[in-house]
mmCIF file of C-alpha atoms (C1' of nucleotides) in Angstrom:
data_model
loop_
_atom_site.group_PDB
_atom_site.id
_atom_site.type_symbol
_atom_site.label_atom_id
_atom_site.label_comp_id
_atom_site.label_asym_id
_atom_site.label_seq_id
_atom_site.Cartn_x
_atom_site.Cartn_y
_atom_site.Cartn_z
ATOM 1 C CA MET K 252 82.162 107.828 78.237
ATOM 2 C CA THR K 253 82.985 104.361 77.691
ATOM 3 C CA ASP K 254 81.093 101.381 78.555
ATOM 4 C CA ALA K 255 82.737 100.550 81.505
ATOM 5 C CA ASP K 256 82.502 103.829 82.732
ATOM 6 C CA ARG K 257 78.092 103.163 81.920
ATOM 7 C CA GLU K 258 78.363 100.628 83.800
ATOM 8 C CA LEU K 259 79.700 101.550 86.855
ATOM 9 C CA PRO K 260 77.725 102.640 89.841
ATOM 10 C CA GLY K 261 77.753 105.940 91.630
ATOM 11 C CA ALA K 262 81.440 106.812 92.898
ATOM 12 C CA ARG K 263 80.470 108.044 95.906
ATOM 13 C CA GLU K 264 78.025 104.575 96.794
ATOM 14 C CA ALA K 265 81.112 102.044 95.802
ATOM 15 C CA ALA K 266 83.484 104.312 98.543
ATOM 16 C CA GLU K 267 80.489 104.218 100.734
ATOM 17 C CA ALA K 268 80.319 100.843 100.839
ATOM 18 C CA TRP K 269 84.281 100.640 100.406
ATOM 19 C CA GLU K 270 84.692 102.632 103.614
ATOM 20 C CA SER K 271 82.223 100.561 105.789
ATOM 21 C CA LEU K 272 83.930 96.654 104.827
ATOM 22 C CA PHE K 273 87.333 98.039 105.489
ATOM 23 C CA ARG K 274 86.103 100.032 109.130
ATOM 24 C CA ALA K 275 84.234 96.457 110.447
ATOM 25 C CA GLN K 276 87.706 94.886 109.003
ATOM 26 C CA VAL K 277 89.508 97.359 111.133
ATOM 27 C CA ALA K 278 86.912 96.716 114.300
ATOM 28 C CA LEU K 279 87.247 93.128 114.190
ATOM 29 C CA MET K 280 90.861 93.301 113.604
ATOM 30 C CA ARG K 281 91.709 95.040 116.264
ATOM 31 C CA ARG K 282 89.481 92.587 118.710
ATOM 32 C CA PHE K 283 90.998 89.074 117.630
ATOM 33 C CA GLN K 284 94.374 91.029 117.772
ATOM 34 C CA ARG K 285 93.458 91.773 122.003
ATOM 35 C CA ASP K 286 92.762 87.834 122.292
ATOM 36 C CA ASP K 287 94.586 85.515 124.674
ATOM 37 C CA VAL K 288 95.551 83.422 121.849
ATOM 38 C CA TRP K 289 98.085 83.579 119.718
ATOM 39 C CA GLY K 290 100.436 82.530 121.422
ATOM 40 C CA ASP K 291 104.078 83.416 120.213
ATOM 41 C CA LEU K 292 102.964 84.249 117.577
ATOM 42 C CA THR K 293 101.607 87.183 115.228
ATOM 43 C CA ILE K 294 98.465 87.631 114.088
ATOM 44 C CA ARG K 295 100.157 87.421 110.525
ATOM 45 C CA GLU K 296 102.126 84.798 110.801
ATOM 46 C CA TYR K 297 99.209 82.652 111.888
ATOM 47 C CA ASP K 298 97.982 83.764 108.639
ATOM 48 C CA VAL K 299 100.400 82.579 107.225
ATOM 49 C CA LEU K 300 100.321 79.033 108.933
ATOM 50 C CA PHE K 301 96.502 79.279 107.356
ATOM 51 C CA THR K 302 96.884 79.596 104.507
ATOM 52 C CA LEU K 303 99.467 77.127 104.458
ATOM 53 C CA SER K 304 96.859 74.833 106.465
ATOM 54 C CA GLY K 305 94.569 75.043 103.021
ATOM 55 C CA CYS K 306 97.556 74.171 100.829
ATOM 56 C CA PRO K 307 98.112 70.346 98.975
ATOM 57 C CA GLY K 308 100.093 68.829 101.535
ATOM 58 C CA GLY K 309 100.536 71.358 103.249
ATOM 59 C CA THR K 310 102.421 73.314 100.766
ATOM 60 C CA ALA K 311 103.071 76.486 98.663
ATOM 61 C CA ARG K 312 105.586 78.453 97.246
ATOM 62 C CA LEU K 313 106.890 81.947 98.615
ATOM 63 C CA LYS K 314 104.917 83.812 95.794
ATOM 64 C CA GLU K 315 101.850 82.331 95.478
ATOM 65 C CA LEU K 316 102.108 83.014 99.328
ATOM 66 C CA GLY K 317 102.805 86.457 99.137
ATOM 67 C CA GLU K 318 99.761 86.429 96.355
ATOM 68 C CA GLY K 319 97.366 86.002 99.902
ATOM 69 C CA SER K 320 99.392 88.390 102.106
ATOM 70 C CA LEU K 321 99.875 92.055 102.500
ATOM 71 C CA LEU K 322 103.618 92.041 103.013
ATOM 72 C CA THR K 323 105.785 92.238 100.491
ATOM 73 C CA GLN K 324 108.157 89.856 99.356
ATOM 74 C CA PRO K 325 110.722 90.327 100.802
ATOM 75 C CA SER K 326 109.298 91.134 104.203
ATOM 76 C CA LEU K 327 107.234 87.217 103.960
ATOM 77 C CA SER K 328 110.654 85.849 102.745
ATOM 78 C CA ARG K 329 112.329 87.195 106.400
ATOM 79 C CA MET K 330 109.176 85.922 108.229
ATOM 80 C CA VAL K 331 109.209 82.169 106.629
ATOM 81 C CA GLU K 332 113.041 82.531 107.520
ATOM 82 C CA ARG K 333 111.752 83.287 111.171
ATOM 83 C CA LEU K 334 109.179 80.804 111.256
ATOM 84 C CA GLU K 335 111.074 77.834 109.686
ATOM 85 C CA GLN K 336 113.770 78.687 112.936
ATOM 86 C CA ALA K 337 110.739 78.198 115.028
ATOM 87 C CA GLY K 338 110.270 74.586 113.374
ATOM 88 C CA LEU K 339 106.957 75.489 112.196
ATOM 89 C CA VAL K 340 107.440 75.560 108.510
ATOM 90 C CA GLU K 341 110.235 74.274 106.249
ATOM 91 C CA ARG K 342 111.797 75.314 103.108
ATOM 92 C CA GLY K 343 112.859 73.579 100.461
ATOM 93 C CA PRO K 344 113.099 73.323 96.279
ATOM 94 C CA VAL K 345 110.329 73.262 93.537
ATOM 95 C CA GLN K 346 110.159 70.376 91.425
ATOM 96 C CA GLY K 347 111.052 72.135 87.793
ATOM 97 C CA ASP K 348 111.952 75.191 88.917
ATOM 98 C CA ALA K 349 115.016 75.178 90.962
ATOM 99 C CA ARG K 350 114.291 79.563 91.375
ATOM 100 C CA GLY K 351 111.062 78.409 93.305
ATOM 101 C CA VAL K 352 111.185 77.789 97.256
ATOM 102 C CA ALA K 353 108.320 74.921 98.003
ATOM 103 C CA VAL K 354 106.953 76.410 102.013
ATOM 104 C CA CYS K 355 105.882 73.048 104.294
ATOM 105 C CA LEU K 356 103.685 73.141 106.988
ATOM 106 C CA THR K 357 105.362 70.827 109.432
ATOM 107 C CA PRO K 358 103.879 68.499 112.037
ATOM 108 C CA GLU K 359 104.519 70.912 114.839
ATOM 109 C CA GLY K 360 103.708 73.772 112.858
ATOM 110 C CA ARG K 361 100.538 72.405 111.654
ATOM 111 C CA ARG K 362 100.194 71.502 114.843
ATOM 112 C CA VAL K 363 99.944 74.755 116.299
ATOM 113 C CA GLN K 364 97.954 76.669 113.491
ATOM 114 C CA ARG K 365 94.936 74.187 114.095
ATOM 115 C CA GLU K 366 95.589 75.428 117.879
ATOM 116 C CA ILE K 367 95.174 79.148 117.680
ATOM 117 C CA GLY K 368 92.986 77.949 114.546
ATOM 118 C CA ARG K 369 90.449 76.878 117.304
ATOM 119 C CA ARG K 370 90.587 79.679 119.815
ATOM 120 C CA HIS K 371 90.736 81.671 116.464
ATOM 121 C CA VAL K 372 86.838 80.356 115.376
ATOM 122 C CA ARG K 373 85.236 80.761 118.508
ATOM 123 C CA SER K 374 86.714 84.821 118.979
ATOM 124 C CA ILE K 375 85.359 84.621 115.198
ATOM 125 C CA ARG K 376 81.604 82.950 116.164
ATOM 126 C CA ARG K 377 81.468 85.017 119.128
ATOM 127 C CA LEU K 378 81.840 88.249 117.588
ATOM 128 C CA VAL K 379 80.633 88.367 114.016
ATOM 129 C CA GLY K 380 78.041 85.375 114.635
ATOM 130 C CA GLY K 381 77.035 87.741 117.248
ATOM 131 C CA ALA K 382 76.122 90.756 114.587
ATOM 132 C CA LEU K 383 74.792 88.990 112.815
ATOM 133 C CA ASP K 384 72.317 86.006 111.387
ATOM 134 C CA THR K 385 73.161 82.802 109.204
ATOM 135 C CA GLU K 386 71.310 84.397 106.620
ATOM 136 C CA GLU K 387 72.951 88.138 106.558
ATOM 137 C CA LEU K 388 76.423 85.795 107.112
ATOM 138 C CA ALA K 389 75.519 84.213 104.052
ATOM 139 C CA THR K 390 75.444 87.154 101.673
ATOM 140 C CA LEU K 391 77.512 89.082 103.598
ATOM 141 C CA ARG K 392 80.075 86.782 102.651
ATOM 142 C CA ALA K 393 78.606 85.621 99.234
ATOM 143 C CA LEU K 394 78.950 89.571 98.662
ATOM 144 C CA THR K 395 82.692 89.570 99.538
ATOM 145 C CA ASP K 396 83.285 86.253 97.677
ATOM 146 C CA LYS K 397 82.267 88.200 94.273
ATOM 147 C CA LEU K 398 83.969 91.407 95.134
ATOM 148 C CA ARG K 399 87.279 89.243 95.356
ATOM 149 C CA ALA K 400 86.605 87.260 92.493
ATOM 150 C CA ALA K 401 86.496 90.368 90.418
ATOM 151 C CA GLN K 402 89.498 92.131 91.391
ATOM 152 C CA ALA K 403 91.067 89.595 89.060
ATOM 153 C CA GLN K 404 88.939 90.068 86.643
ATOM 154 C CA ILE K 405 89.483 94.178 86.386
ATOM 155 C CA PRO K 406 92.670 94.893 84.692
ATOM 156 C CA ASP K 407 95.488 97.375 85.916
ATOM 157 C CA PRO K 408 94.957 100.916 85.132
ATOM 158 C CA SER K 409 98.612 100.970 83.228
ATOM 159 C CA GLY K 410 98.787 102.846 79.028
ATOM 160 C CA SER K 411 96.635 100.243 78.363
ATOM 161 C CA ASP K 412 93.717 102.245 77.861
ATOM 162 C CA ALA K 413 95.512 104.455 75.325
ATOM 163 C CA MET U 150 73.767 76.374 126.952
ATOM 164 C CA THR U 151 72.957 80.185 128.320
ATOM 165 C CA ASP U 152 70.997 82.519 125.702
ATOM 166 C CA ALA U 153 73.126 84.296 123.774
ATOM 167 C CA ASP U 154 74.927 81.262 123.245
ATOM 168 C CA ARG U 155 71.946 79.288 121.754
ATOM 169 C CA GLU U 156 71.486 82.914 119.651
ATOM 170 C CA LEU U 157 74.833 82.247 118.358
ATOM 171 C CA PRO U 158 75.149 80.852 114.578
ATOM 172 C CA GLY U 159 77.111 77.940 113.837
ATOM 173 C CA ALA U 160 81.365 78.616 113.859
ATOM 174 C CA ARG U 161 81.601 77.534 110.318
ATOM 175 C CA GLU U 162 78.843 80.036 108.811
ATOM 176 C CA ALA U 163 81.052 82.976 111.559
ATOM 177 C CA ALA U 164 84.004 82.163 110.811
ATOM 178 C CA GLU U 165 83.603 81.437 106.164
ATOM 179 C CA ALA U 166 81.972 85.165 106.803
ATOM 180 C CA TRP U 167 84.858 86.679 107.976
ATOM 181 C CA GLU U 168 87.564 84.990 106.088
ATOM 182 C CA SER U 169 85.467 86.109 102.715
ATOM 183 C CA LEU U 170 85.691 90.273 104.307
ATOM 184 C CA PHE U 171 88.961 89.856 105.386
ATOM 185 C CA ARG U 172 90.250 88.354 101.969
ATOM 186 C CA ALA U 173 88.576 90.684 100.068
ATOM 187 C CA GLN U 174 89.803 93.250 102.010
ATOM 188 C CA VAL U 175 94.066 91.995 101.544
ATOM 189 C CA ALA U 176 93.308 91.427 98.055
ATOM 190 C CA LEU U 177 91.272 95.567 97.331
ATOM 191 C CA MET U 178 94.420 97.169 99.472
ATOM 192 C CA ARG U 179 97.054 94.871 97.823
ATOM 193 C CA ARG U 180 95.790 97.255 94.403
ATOM 194 C CA PHE U 181 94.332 100.086 97.008
ATOM 195 C CA GLN U 182 98.798 100.126 96.937
ATOM 196 C CA ARG U 183 99.511 99.580 94.073
ATOM 197 C CA ASP U 184 97.470 102.597 92.427
ATOM 198 C CA ASP U 185 100.003 105.333 91.596
ATOM 199 C CA VAL U 186 98.101 108.149 94.108
ATOM 200 C CA TRP U 187 99.457 108.253 97.447
ATOM 201 C CA GLY U 188 102.410 110.188 97.316
ATOM 202 C CA ASP U 189 104.163 110.878 99.399
ATOM 203 C CA LEU U 190 102.108 109.224 102.090
ATOM 204 C CA THR U 191 102.197 105.669 103.015
ATOM 205 C CA ILE U 192 98.073 104.272 103.349
ATOM 206 C CA ARG U 193 98.166 104.003 106.603
ATOM 207 C CA GLU U 194 99.118 108.208 106.919
ATOM 208 C CA TYR U 195 96.370 108.890 103.967
ATOM 209 C CA ASP U 196 93.933 107.082 106.227
ATOM 210 C CA VAL U 197 95.016 108.619 108.992
ATOM 211 C CA LEU U 198 94.178 112.592 107.580
ATOM 212 C CA PHE U 199 91.147 111.065 105.734
ATOM 213 C CA THR U 200 89.782 110.090 109.821
ATOM 214 C CA LEU U 201 90.349 113.721 110.742
ATOM 215 C CA SER U 202 88.873 115.607 107.698
ATOM 216 C CA GLY U 203 85.765 113.312 109.216
ATOM 217 C CA CYS U 204 86.648 115.388 112.622
ATOM 218 C CA PRO U 205 85.177 118.503 113.760
ATOM 219 C CA GLY U 206 86.690 120.761 112.472
ATOM 220 C CA GLY U 207 89.629 118.446 111.324
ATOM 221 C CA THR U 208 90.939 118.078 114.681
ATOM 222 C CA ALA U 209 90.136 115.355 117.430
ATOM 223 C CA ARG U 210 92.116 113.837 119.597
ATOM 224 C CA LEU U 211 95.048 111.504 119.446
ATOM 225 C CA LYS U 212 93.389 108.400 121.668
ATOM 226 C CA GLU U 213 90.633 108.901 119.454
ATOM 227 C CA LEU U 214 92.619 108.525 115.915
ATOM 228 C CA GLY U 215 94.129 105.599 117.757
ATOM 229 C CA GLU U 216 90.219 103.824 118.866
ATOM 230 C CA GLY U 217 89.903 104.630 114.561
ATOM 231 C CA SER U 218 93.515 102.339 113.812
ATOM 232 C CA LEU U 219 95.339 99.254 113.526
ATOM 233 C CA LEU U 220 98.146 101.384 114.736
ATOM 234 C CA THR U 221 99.069 100.991 118.689
ATOM 235 C CA GLN U 222 99.624 103.820 120.614
ATOM 236 C CA PRO U 223 103.236 105.079 120.626
ATOM 237 C CA SER U 224 103.470 104.216 116.838
ATOM 238 C CA LEU U 225 100.278 107.214 115.778
ATOM 239 C CA SER U 226 102.470 109.373 118.558
ATOM 240 C CA ARG U 227 105.344 108.875 115.987
ATOM 241 C CA MET U 228 103.220 108.880 113.219
ATOM 242 C CA VAL U 229 101.633 112.151 114.322
ATOM 243 C CA GLU U 230 104.804 113.281 115.208
ATOM 244 C CA ARG U 231 105.648 113.064 111.419
ATOM 245 C CA LEU U 232 103.205 114.108 110.146
ATOM 246 C CA GLU U 233 103.137 117.606 112.059
ATOM 247 C CA GLN U 234 107.519 117.295 110.545
ATOM 248 C CA ALA U 235 105.590 117.641 107.231
ATOM 249 C CA GLY U 236 103.384 120.619 108.114
ATOM 250 C CA LEU U 237 100.584 118.391 107.372
ATOM 251 C CA VAL U 238 98.929 118.381 111.142
ATOM 252 C CA GLU U 239 99.256 120.030 114.046
ATOM 253 C CA ARG U 240 99.634 118.861 117.954
ATOM 254 C CA GLY U 241 97.850 121.657 120.691
ATOM 255 C CA PRO U 242 96.330 120.914 123.608
ATOM 256 C CA VAL U 243 93.049 119.773 124.474
ATOM 257 C CA GLN U 244 90.710 121.820 126.561
ATOM 258 C CA GLY U 245 89.600 120.496 129.722
ATOM 259 C CA ASP U 246 92.718 117.636 129.808
ATOM 260 C CA ALA U 247 95.911 118.776 129.756
ATOM 261 C CA ARG U 248 97.165 115.013 129.121
ATOM 262 C CA GLY U 249 95.700 115.040 125.709
ATOM 263 C CA VAL U 250 97.002 116.025 122.099
ATOM 264 C CA ALA U 251 94.571 117.329 119.911
ATOM 265 C CA VAL U 252 95.593 116.299 117.053
ATOM 266 C CA CYS U 253 94.314 119.715 114.003
ATOM 267 C CA LEU U 254 94.579 119.176 110.383
ATOM 268 C CA THR U 255 96.682 122.352 108.556
ATOM 269 C CA PRO U 256 95.195 123.941 105.071
ATOM 270 C CA GLU U 257 98.327 121.715 103.805
ATOM 271 C CA GLY U 258 97.075 118.808 105.637
ATOM 272 C CA ARG U 259 93.474 118.908 104.430
ATOM 273 C CA ARG U 260 94.504 119.710 100.961
ATOM 274 C CA VAL U 261 96.668 117.547 100.839
ATOM 275 C CA GLN U 262 93.757 114.834 101.711
ATOM 276 C CA ARG U 263 91.273 115.878 99.735
ATOM 277 C CA GLU U 264 94.111 115.587 96.898
ATOM 278 C CA ILE U 265 94.778 111.698 97.445
ATOM 279 C CA GLY U 266 90.971 111.697 98.370
ATOM 280 C CA ARG U 267 90.474 112.548 94.486
ATOM 281 C CA ARG U 268 92.155 109.864 92.607
ATOM 282 C CA HIS U 269 91.951 107.613 95.544
ATOM 283 C CA VAL U 270 87.757 107.068 95.034
ATOM 284 C CA ARG U 271 87.833 107.089 91.761
ATOM 285 C CA SER U 272 90.255 103.392 92.494
ATOM 286 C CA ILE U 273 87.638 102.510 94.668
ATOM 287 C CA ARG U 274 85.061 103.504 92.290
ATOM 288 C CA ARG U 275 86.083 100.992 89.989
ATOM 289 C CA LEU U 276 87.558 98.419 91.808
ATOM 290 C CA VAL U 277 84.565 97.975 93.845
ATOM 291 C CA GLY U 278 82.693 99.525 91.484
ATOM 292 C CA GLY U 279 82.833 97.296 88.398
ATOM 293 C CA ALA U 280 82.473 94.420 90.937
ATOM 294 C CA LEU U 281 78.979 94.719 92.723
ATOM 295 C CA ASP U 282 75.939 96.616 91.309
ATOM 296 C CA THR U 283 74.222 99.702 92.911
ATOM 297 C CA GLU U 284 71.605 97.872 95.441
ATOM 298 C CA GLU U 285 74.780 95.268 96.655
ATOM 299 C CA LEU U 286 76.419 97.252 97.736
ATOM 300 C CA ALA U 287 73.979 99.457 99.714
ATOM 301 C CA THR U 288 73.025 95.572 101.267
ATOM 302 C CA LEU U 289 77.044 94.747 101.338
ATOM 303 C CA ARG U 290 77.922 98.385 103.090
ATOM 304 C CA ALA U 291 74.263 98.143 105.420
ATOM 305 C CA LEU U 292 76.139 94.588 106.057
ATOM 306 C CA THR U 293 79.069 95.784 107.018
ATOM 307 C CA ASP U 294 77.499 98.872 109.161
ATOM 308 C CA LYS U 295 75.776 95.925 111.477
ATOM 309 C CA LEU U 296 79.076 94.058 111.983
ATOM 310 C CA ARG U 297 80.940 96.996 112.976
ATOM 311 C CA ALA U 298 78.299 98.783 115.326
ATOM 312 C CA ALA U 299 77.819 95.438 116.923
ATOM 313 C CA GLN U 300 81.530 95.086 117.836
ATOM 314 C CA ALA U 301 80.390 98.264 120.617
ATOM 315 C CA GLN U 302 78.087 95.816 122.744
ATOM 316 C CA ILE U 303 79.520 92.286 122.966
ATOM 317 C CA PRO U 304 82.251 92.889 125.542
ATOM 318 C CA ASP U 305 85.048 90.963 125.742
ATOM 319 C CA PRO U 306 85.867 87.631 126.789
ATOM 320 C CA SER U 307 87.501 88.696 130.396
ATOM 321 C CA GLY U 308 86.413 86.421 133.454
ATOM 322 C CA SER U 309 83.009 88.361 133.643
ATOM 323 C CA ASP U 310 80.799 85.598 132.628
ATOM 324 C CA ALA U 311 82.814 83.311 135.551
ATOM 325 C "C1'" DC O 347 123.447 77.981 71.396
ATOM 326 C "C1'" DT O 348 123.592 82.759 72.740
ATOM 327 C "C1'" DC O 349 121.702 87.128 74.206
ATOM 328 C "C1'" DC O 350 118.088 89.200 76.586
ATOM 329 C "C1'" DC O 351 114.904 90.003 79.313
ATOM 330 C "C1'" DT O 352 111.629 88.419 82.412
ATOM 331 C "C1'" DT O 353 110.843 85.919 86.990
ATOM 332 C "C1'" DT O 354 111.472 84.534 91.321
ATOM 333 C "C1'" DC O 355 113.647 84.573 95.765
ATOM 334 C "C1'" DA O 356 117.808 86.401 99.067
ATOM 335 C "C1'" DT O 357 119.979 89.947 100.928
ATOM 336 C "C1'" DG O 358 121.438 95.711 103.203
ATOM 337 C "C1'" DC O 359 119.719 99.827 104.759
ATOM 338 C "C1'" DA O 360 117.346 103.493 106.335
ATOM 339 C "C1'" DT O 361 112.951 103.412 109.132
ATOM 340 C "C1'" DA O 362 108.361 102.428 110.680
ATOM 341 C "C1'" DC O 363 106.608 99.501 114.566
ATOM 342 C "C1'" DG O 364 105.662 97.083 118.965
ATOM 343 C "C1'" DC O 365 106.303 95.950 123.794
ATOM 344 C "C1'" DA O 366 107.623 97.631 127.934
ATOM 345 C "C1'" DT O 367 108.054 101.638 131.019
ATOM 346 C "C1'" DC O 368 107.404 106.697 132.789
ATOM 347 C "C1'" DG O 369 105.761 111.181 133.418
ATOM 348 C "C1'" DA O 370 102.113 113.599 134.060
ATOM 349 C "C1'" DT O 371 97.276 114.422 134.187
ATOM 350 C "C1'" DC O 372 93.112 112.822 136.304
ATOM 351 C "C1'" DT O 373 90.138 110.732 139.074
ATOM 352 C "C1'" DT O 374 87.554 108.528 142.439
ATOM 353 C "C1'" DG O 375 86.660 106.884 147.311
ATOM 354 C "C1'" DT O 376 87.764 107.958 152.529
ATOM 355 C "C1'" DA P 866 92.297 117.262 151.100
ATOM 356 C "C1'" DC P 867 94.884 113.794 150.426
ATOM 357 C "C1'" DA P 868 96.816 108.906 149.081
ATOM 358 C "C1'" DA P 869 95.185 105.246 145.166
ATOM 359 C "C1'" DG P 870 94.366 103.973 140.971
ATOM 360 C "C1'" DA P 871 93.524 105.270 135.949
ATOM 361 C "C1'" DT P 872 94.116 107.662 132.314
ATOM 362 C "C1'" DC P 873 97.112 110.038 128.530
ATOM 363 C "C1'" DG P 874 100.993 110.508 125.456
ATOM 364 C "C1'" DA P 875 106.093 109.891 125.283
ATOM 365 C "C1'" DT P 876 110.800 107.826 124.373
ATOM 366 C "C1'" DG P 877 113.534 103.960 124.806
ATOM 367 C "C1'" DC P 878 115.454 99.567 123.141
ATOM 368 C "C1'" DG P 879 114.817 95.593 119.686
ATOM 369 C "C1'" DT P 880 113.091 93.570 115.320
ATOM 370 C "C1'" DA P 881 109.927 93.772 111.541
ATOM 371 C "C1'" DT P 882 108.746 95.925 107.670
ATOM 372 C "C1'" DG P 883 109.614 98.750 102.579
ATOM 373 C "C1'" DC P 884 112.439 100.292 99.262
ATOM 374 C "C1'" DA P 885 116.474 99.416 95.905
ATOM 375 C "C1'" DT P 886 119.025 95.720 94.783
ATOM 376 C "C1'" DG P 887 121.802 91.351 93.508
ATOM 377 C "C1'" DA P 888 122.271 86.179 92.415
ATOM 378 C "C1'" DA P 889 120.002 82.586 90.334
ATOM 379 C "C1'" DA P 890 116.658 80.101 87.206
ATOM 380 C "C1'" DG P 891 113.632 80.100 83.153
ATOM 381 C "C1'" DG P 892 112.175 81.471 78.334
ATOM 382 C "C1'" DG P 893 112.569 83.719 73.934
ATOM 383 C "C1'" DA P 894 114.130 85.653 69.450
ATOM 384 C "C1'" DG P 895 117.596 85.167 66.543
#
DNA sequence: CTCCCTTTCATGCATACGCATCGATCTTGT
DNA sequence: ACAAGATCGATGCGTATGCATGAAAGGGAG
């Protein structure tokens, strides 16, 4: 048994926490999907616009966008293609890397993202804010932030341990 | 402003908590998907088998299965059809409702679910248990349980408030 | 510089998904 | 009992997704 193993909480506690987190996310996502706030967009497409809206200049590389998404690289590539045809983003070259594709929010794309975002936040406030008080929200956020941050530190289970 | 509005925490706190929860879920799901533990199944298919494994007799109605899934009813209907062709579940009639379809885990289906589940739990322990200690896991679970339970109590934003 | 391997994005193809709709059954009101 | 409406699941059809692969550019060793 290694030191790392010794530090791990029981599998039961970890599995139950993950399942609860997952189920809560599914339950909320189902309700958000039903919301009549998405216009012509999919919730996944909105998520891409939202991610872009938080990037400097409303611009990010395709690769970066993919890292925050559950979509595969080909799927994201085609989704961006559709968003470009819809006039919500533009694709351009990347400074200093001719392979890269810079995805940039158009003014219309930013407007649409803000419009949907405003309505979506109301729904979040009702469903999430209606379930937990301010202190609980802060605790939840701290824990999920920590959980996500830790993923960058935990290596893949590749044969590196041999 | 109604009493319900007065009770709500700020939209900012709710939105930040939801975003953090969502991003943590995405980050973890991405890593789980990479895991070489799923055999011939999709993670979504495993989730259906897992849900069934927690039902009395390994059986549930199609409708019930759908309530715990992000899939639409037609998609779930066809997924169950595929799982049946793979010999992992069986479809049968429902007691007292000729419309219903009872989905039942076959012995092989239960075996496959347990096999995958065992490997998956190891990964959960590593990635989730490696990020939070036992007390934090318990707190996270309590909050997400509460969050999910509350969704059943909060009505749709239909015109019922007029 | 050149070769080789990696990284980044696009494309062909098969498949799973969502939307709209249908058929069948249950439920409710009269 | 009957008609009208709701609920449950299946199916047609167009589209989005994933896997495998390709094309183009970066990076490093000789």
